[in-house]
Tab-separated table of C-alpha atoms in Angstrom:
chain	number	residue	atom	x	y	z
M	220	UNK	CA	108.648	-208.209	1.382
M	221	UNK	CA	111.541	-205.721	1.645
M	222	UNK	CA	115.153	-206.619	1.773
M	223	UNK	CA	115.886	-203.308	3.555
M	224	UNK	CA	113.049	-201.863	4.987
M	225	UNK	CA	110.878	-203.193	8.147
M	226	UNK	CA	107.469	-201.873	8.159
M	227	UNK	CA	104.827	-202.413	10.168
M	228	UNK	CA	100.850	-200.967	10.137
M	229	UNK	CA	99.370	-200.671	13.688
M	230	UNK	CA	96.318	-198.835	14.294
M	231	UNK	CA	96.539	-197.182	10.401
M	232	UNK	CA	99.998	-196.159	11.284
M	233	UNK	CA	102.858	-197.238	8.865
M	234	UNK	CA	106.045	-197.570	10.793
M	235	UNK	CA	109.037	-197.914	8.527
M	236	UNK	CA	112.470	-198.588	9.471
M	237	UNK	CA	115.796	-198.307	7.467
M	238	UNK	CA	117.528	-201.691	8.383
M	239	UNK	CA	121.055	-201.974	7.404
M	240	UNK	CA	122.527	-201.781	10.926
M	241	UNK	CA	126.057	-202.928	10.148
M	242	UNK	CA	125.894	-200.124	7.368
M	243	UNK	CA	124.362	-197.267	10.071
M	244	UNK	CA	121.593	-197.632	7.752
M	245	UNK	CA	123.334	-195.991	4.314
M	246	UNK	CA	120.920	-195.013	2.068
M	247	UNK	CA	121.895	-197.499	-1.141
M	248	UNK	CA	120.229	-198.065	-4.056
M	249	UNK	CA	118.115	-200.671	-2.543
M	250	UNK	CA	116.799	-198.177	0.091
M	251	UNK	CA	116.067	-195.650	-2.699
M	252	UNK	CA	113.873	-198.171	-5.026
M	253	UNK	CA	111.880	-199.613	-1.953
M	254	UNK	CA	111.197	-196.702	-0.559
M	255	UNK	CA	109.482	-195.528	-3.919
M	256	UNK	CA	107.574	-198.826	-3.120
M	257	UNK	CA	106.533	-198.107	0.063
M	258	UNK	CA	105.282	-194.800	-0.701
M	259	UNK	CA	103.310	-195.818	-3.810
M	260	UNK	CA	101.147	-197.779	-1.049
M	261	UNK	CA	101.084	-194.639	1.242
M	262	UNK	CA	99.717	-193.055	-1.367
M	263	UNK	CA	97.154	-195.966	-2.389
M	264	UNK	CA	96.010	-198.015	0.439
M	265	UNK	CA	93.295	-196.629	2.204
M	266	UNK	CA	94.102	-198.036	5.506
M	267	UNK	CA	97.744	-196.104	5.538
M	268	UNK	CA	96.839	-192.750	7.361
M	269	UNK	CA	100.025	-191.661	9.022
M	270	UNK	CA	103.278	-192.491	8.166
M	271	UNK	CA	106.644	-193.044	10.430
M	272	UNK	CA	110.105	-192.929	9.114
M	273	UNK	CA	113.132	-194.342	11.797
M	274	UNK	CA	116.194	-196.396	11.528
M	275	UNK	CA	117.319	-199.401	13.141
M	276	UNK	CA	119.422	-199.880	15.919
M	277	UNK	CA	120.242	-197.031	18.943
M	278	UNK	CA	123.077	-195.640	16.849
M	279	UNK	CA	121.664	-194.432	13.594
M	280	UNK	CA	118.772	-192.745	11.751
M	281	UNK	CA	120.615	-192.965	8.223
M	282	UNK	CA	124.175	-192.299	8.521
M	283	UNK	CA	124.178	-190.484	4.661
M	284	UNK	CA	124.702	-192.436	1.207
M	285	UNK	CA	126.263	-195.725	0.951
M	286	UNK	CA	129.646	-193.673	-0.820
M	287	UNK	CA	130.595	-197.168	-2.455
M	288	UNK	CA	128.208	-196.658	-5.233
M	289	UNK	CA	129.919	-193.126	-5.410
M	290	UNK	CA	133.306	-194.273	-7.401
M	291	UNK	CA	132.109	-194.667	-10.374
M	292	UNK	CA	129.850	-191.824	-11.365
M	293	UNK	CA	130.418	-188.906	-13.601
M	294	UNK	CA	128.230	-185.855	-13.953
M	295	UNK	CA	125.237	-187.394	-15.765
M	296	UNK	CA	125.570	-190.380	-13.903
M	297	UNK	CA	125.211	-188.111	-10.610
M	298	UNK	CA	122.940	-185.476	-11.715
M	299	UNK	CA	120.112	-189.104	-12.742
M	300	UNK	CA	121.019	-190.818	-9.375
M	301	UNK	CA	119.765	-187.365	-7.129
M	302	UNK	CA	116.940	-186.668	-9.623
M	303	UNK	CA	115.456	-190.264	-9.173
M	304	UNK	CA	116.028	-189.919	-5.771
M	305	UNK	CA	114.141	-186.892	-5.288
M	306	UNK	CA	111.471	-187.493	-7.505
M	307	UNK	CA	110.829	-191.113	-6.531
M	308	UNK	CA	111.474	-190.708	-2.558
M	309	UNK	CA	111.888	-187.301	-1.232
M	310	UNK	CA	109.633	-185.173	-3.196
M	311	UNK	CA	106.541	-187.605	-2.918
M	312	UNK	CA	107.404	-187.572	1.469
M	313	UNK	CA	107.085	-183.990	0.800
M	314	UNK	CA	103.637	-183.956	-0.844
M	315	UNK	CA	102.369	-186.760	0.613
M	316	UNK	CA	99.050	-185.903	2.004
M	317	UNK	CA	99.069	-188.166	4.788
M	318	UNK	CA	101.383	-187.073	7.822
M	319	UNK	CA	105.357	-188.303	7.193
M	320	UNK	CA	107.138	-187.953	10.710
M	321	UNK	CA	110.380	-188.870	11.228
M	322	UNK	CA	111.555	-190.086	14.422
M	323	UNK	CA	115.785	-189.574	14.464
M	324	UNK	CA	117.155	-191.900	16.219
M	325	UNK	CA	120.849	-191.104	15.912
M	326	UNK	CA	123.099	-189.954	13.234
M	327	UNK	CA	120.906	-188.691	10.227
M	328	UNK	CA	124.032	-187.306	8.166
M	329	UNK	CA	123.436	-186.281	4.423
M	330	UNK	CA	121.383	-188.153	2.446
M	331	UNK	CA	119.817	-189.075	6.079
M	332	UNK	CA	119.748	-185.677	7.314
M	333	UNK	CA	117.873	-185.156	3.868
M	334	UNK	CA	115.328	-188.003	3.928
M	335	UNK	CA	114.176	-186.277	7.950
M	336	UNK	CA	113.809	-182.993	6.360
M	337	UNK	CA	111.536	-184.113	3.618
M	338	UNK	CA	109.375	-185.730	6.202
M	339	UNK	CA	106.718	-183.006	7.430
M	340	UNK	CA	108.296	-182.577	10.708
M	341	UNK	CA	110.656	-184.656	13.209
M	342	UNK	CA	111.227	-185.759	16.413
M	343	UNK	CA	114.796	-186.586	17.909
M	344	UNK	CA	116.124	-188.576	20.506
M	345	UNK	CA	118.508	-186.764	22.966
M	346	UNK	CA	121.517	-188.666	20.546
M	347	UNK	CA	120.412	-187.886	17.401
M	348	UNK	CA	122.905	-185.658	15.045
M	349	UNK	CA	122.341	-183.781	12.939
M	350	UNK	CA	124.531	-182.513	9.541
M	351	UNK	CA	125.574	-182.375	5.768
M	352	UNK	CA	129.011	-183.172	5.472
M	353	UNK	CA	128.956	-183.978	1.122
M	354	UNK	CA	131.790	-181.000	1.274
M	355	UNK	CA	134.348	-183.281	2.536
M	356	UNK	CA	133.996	-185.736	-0.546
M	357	UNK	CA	133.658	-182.471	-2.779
M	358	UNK	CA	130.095	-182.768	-2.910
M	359	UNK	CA	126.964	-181.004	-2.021
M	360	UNK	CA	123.877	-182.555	-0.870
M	361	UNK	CA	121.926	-184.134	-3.660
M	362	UNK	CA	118.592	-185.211	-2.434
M	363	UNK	CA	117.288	-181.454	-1.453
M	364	UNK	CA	119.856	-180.818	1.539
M	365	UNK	CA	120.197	-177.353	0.415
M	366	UNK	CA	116.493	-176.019	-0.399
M	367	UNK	CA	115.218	-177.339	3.086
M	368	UNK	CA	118.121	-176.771	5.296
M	369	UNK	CA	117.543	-173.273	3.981
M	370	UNK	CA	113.695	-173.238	4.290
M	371	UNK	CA	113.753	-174.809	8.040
M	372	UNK	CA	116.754	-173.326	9.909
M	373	UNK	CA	117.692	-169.897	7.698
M	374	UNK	CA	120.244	-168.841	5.067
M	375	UNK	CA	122.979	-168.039	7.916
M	376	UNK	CA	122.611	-171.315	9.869
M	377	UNK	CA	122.181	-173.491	6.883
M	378	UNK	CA	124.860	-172.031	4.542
M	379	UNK	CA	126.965	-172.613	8.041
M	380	UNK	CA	126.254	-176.320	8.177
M	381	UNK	CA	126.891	-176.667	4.527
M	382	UNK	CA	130.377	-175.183	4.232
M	383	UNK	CA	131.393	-176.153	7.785
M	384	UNK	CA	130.357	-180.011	7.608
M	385	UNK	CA	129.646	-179.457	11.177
M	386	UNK	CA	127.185	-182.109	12.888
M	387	UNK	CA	124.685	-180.236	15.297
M	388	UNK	CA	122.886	-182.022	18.638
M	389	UNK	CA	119.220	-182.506	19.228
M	390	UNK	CA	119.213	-179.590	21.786
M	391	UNK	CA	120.642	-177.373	19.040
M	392	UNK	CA	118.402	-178.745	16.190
M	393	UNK	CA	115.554	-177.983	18.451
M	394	UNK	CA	116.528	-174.435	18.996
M	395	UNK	CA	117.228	-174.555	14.984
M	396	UNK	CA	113.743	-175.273	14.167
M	397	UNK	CA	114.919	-178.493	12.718
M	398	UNK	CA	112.923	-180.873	15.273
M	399	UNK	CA	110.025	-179.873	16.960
M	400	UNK	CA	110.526	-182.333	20.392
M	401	UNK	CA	113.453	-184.175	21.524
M	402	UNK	CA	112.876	-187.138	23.783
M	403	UNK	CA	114.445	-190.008	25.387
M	404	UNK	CA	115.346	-193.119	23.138
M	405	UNK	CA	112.919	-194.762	24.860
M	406	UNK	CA	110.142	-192.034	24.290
M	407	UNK	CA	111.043	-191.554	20.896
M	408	UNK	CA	108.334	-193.762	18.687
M	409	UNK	CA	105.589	-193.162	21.597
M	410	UNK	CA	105.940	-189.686	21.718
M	411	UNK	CA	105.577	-189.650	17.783
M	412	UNK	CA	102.600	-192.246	17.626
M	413	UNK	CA	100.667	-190.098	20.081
M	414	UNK	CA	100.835	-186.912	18.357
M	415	UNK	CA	100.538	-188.702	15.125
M	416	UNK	CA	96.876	-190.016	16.988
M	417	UNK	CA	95.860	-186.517	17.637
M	418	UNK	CA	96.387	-185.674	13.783
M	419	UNK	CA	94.433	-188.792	12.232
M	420	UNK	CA	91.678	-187.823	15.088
M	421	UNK	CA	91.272	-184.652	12.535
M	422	UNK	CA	89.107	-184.184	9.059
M	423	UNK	CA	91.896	-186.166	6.782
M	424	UNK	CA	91.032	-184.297	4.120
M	425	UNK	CA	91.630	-180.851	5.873
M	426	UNK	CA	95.006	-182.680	6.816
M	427	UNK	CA	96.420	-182.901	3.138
M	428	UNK	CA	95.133	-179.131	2.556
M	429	UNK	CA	97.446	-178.029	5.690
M	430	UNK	CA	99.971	-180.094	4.197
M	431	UNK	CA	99.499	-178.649	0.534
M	432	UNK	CA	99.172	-175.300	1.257
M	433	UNK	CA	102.331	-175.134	3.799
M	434	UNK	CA	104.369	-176.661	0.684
M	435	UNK	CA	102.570	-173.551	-1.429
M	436	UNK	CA	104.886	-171.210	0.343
M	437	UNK	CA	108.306	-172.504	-1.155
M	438	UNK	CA	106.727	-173.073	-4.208
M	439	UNK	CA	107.818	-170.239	-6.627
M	440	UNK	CA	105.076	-171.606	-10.029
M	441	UNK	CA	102.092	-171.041	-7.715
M	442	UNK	CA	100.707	-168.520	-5.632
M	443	UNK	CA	100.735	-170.255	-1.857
M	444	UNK	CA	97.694	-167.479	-0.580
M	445	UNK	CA	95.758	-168.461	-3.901
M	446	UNK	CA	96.230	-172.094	-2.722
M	447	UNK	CA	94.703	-171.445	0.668
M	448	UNK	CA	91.786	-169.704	-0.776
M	449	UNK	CA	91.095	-172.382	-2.790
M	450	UNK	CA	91.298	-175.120	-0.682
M	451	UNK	CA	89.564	-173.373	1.880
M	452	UNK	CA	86.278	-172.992	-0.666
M	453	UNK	CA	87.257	-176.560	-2.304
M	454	UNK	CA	86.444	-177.945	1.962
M	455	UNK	CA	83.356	-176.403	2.236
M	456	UNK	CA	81.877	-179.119	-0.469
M	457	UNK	CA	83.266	-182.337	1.545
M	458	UNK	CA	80.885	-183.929	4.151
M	459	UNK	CA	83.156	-184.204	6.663
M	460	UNK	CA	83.288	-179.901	6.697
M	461	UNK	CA	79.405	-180.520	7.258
M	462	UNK	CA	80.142	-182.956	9.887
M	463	UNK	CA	82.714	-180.406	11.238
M	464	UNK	CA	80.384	-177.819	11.547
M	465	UNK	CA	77.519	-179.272	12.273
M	466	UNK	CA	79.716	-181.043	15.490
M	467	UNK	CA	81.127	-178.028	16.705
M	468	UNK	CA	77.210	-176.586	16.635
M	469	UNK	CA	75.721	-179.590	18.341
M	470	UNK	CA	78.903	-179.802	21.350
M	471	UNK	CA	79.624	-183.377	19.732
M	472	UNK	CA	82.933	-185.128	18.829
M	473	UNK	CA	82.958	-185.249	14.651
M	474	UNK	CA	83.010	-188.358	12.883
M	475	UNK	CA	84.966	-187.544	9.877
M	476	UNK	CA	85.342	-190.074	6.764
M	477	UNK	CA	87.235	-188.833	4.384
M	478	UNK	CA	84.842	-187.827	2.216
């Protein structure tokens, strides 16, 4: 179905791995355009609850941008390649109201260090690297490196990595903020699935209002309090809050439905 994507749906958990190994997984136009597609059935298919993003082979989450399709851009021809990126790919991992984990499996440099961040939050393997060298091809990041370097790690630290071009470790991510666990390779997707099992064992539709109001706060046209508030009231109408409530009253497990 994809010519450089593998995805697989276990237990209404879409696993979906970059696979261009001999390219350390460069994100490519390709990569861009059918990961719009994949997303577009996030967002529709009913039996998608949880996403995971990962690369394949030990080396490499997503080693940056394939640079070859670099050579022969000018301004507008750059500024249209990050905006479709961001508004096809990254933004929509951002807002997605299903979970979007990314398990880092290596290098995730630039454009790869990019696509992690958009995800809601990420797990690394003890190898993984971290960075956003675009500065050494007199870039900058183009797919959001900036805003959420900024928003996850801090001015200091992120304005650091920027100029500097300097890859961190997973021990230093961690201590960052960037990751939230680090594991072994071999821990890496298990580790994720099971916390990804306690979320989806949650009201799903108090899931996407944790995930909508965090994204309130670096949203500057909205008020993120205001969103809370009204989310919070908006909940109180869906039967699974009943079935929350009425749960926690009876000392029963909830059976929540989306509804």
């Amino acid at each position: 179905m994809y010519q450089t994507l593998l995805v697989s749906l276990e237990e209404n958990i879409l696993t979906v791995t970059i696979n261009r190994p001999d390219k350390l997984n460069a994100l490519n136009k390709s990569v861009i355009e059918e990961l719009g597609k994949v997303f577009d059935d996030v967002y529709s298919n009913h039996d998608i609850k949880a996403v995971i993003l990962t690369g394949s082979g030990p080396k490499s989450f997503v080693a940056g941008a394939d640079i070859s399709e670099f050579s022969s851009l000018d301004a507008k021809g750059g500024e249209a390649l990050a905006r479709h990126g961001q508004e096809t790919v990254f933004d929509r991992i951002e807002r997605c109201p299903k979970p979007v984990v990314a398990a880092v499996n290596g290098f995730a440099l630039g454009g790869g260090c990019e696509l992690a961040m958009a995800c809601h939050f990420r797990l690394a393997s003890e190898t993984a690297r971290f960075g956003q060298p675009e500065v050494n091809l007199g870039l900058i990041p183009g797919y959001g490196g900036t805003q959420r370097l900024t928003q996850l790690i801090g001015k200091g630290r992120a304005i650091e990595m920027l100029l500097s071009a300097n890859m961190i470790d997973a021990a230093t991510a961690h201590q960052y903020g960037l990751v939230n666990h680090v594991t072994t390779a071999e821990e890496l997707l298990p580790k994720t699935k099971t916390i990804l099992q306690t979320i989806l064992s949650k009201a799903p539709l108090a899931v996407a209002g944790c995930i909508e109001a965090a994204n309130a706060v670096y949203d500057e046209k909205i008020n993120g309090y205001d969103t809370e508030i009204r989310l919070f009231g908006e909940l109180f109408d869906t039967a699974d809050a009943k079935e929350g409530i009425t749960a926690f009253l009876e000392k029963r497990k909830a059976a929540f439905q989306a509804k």
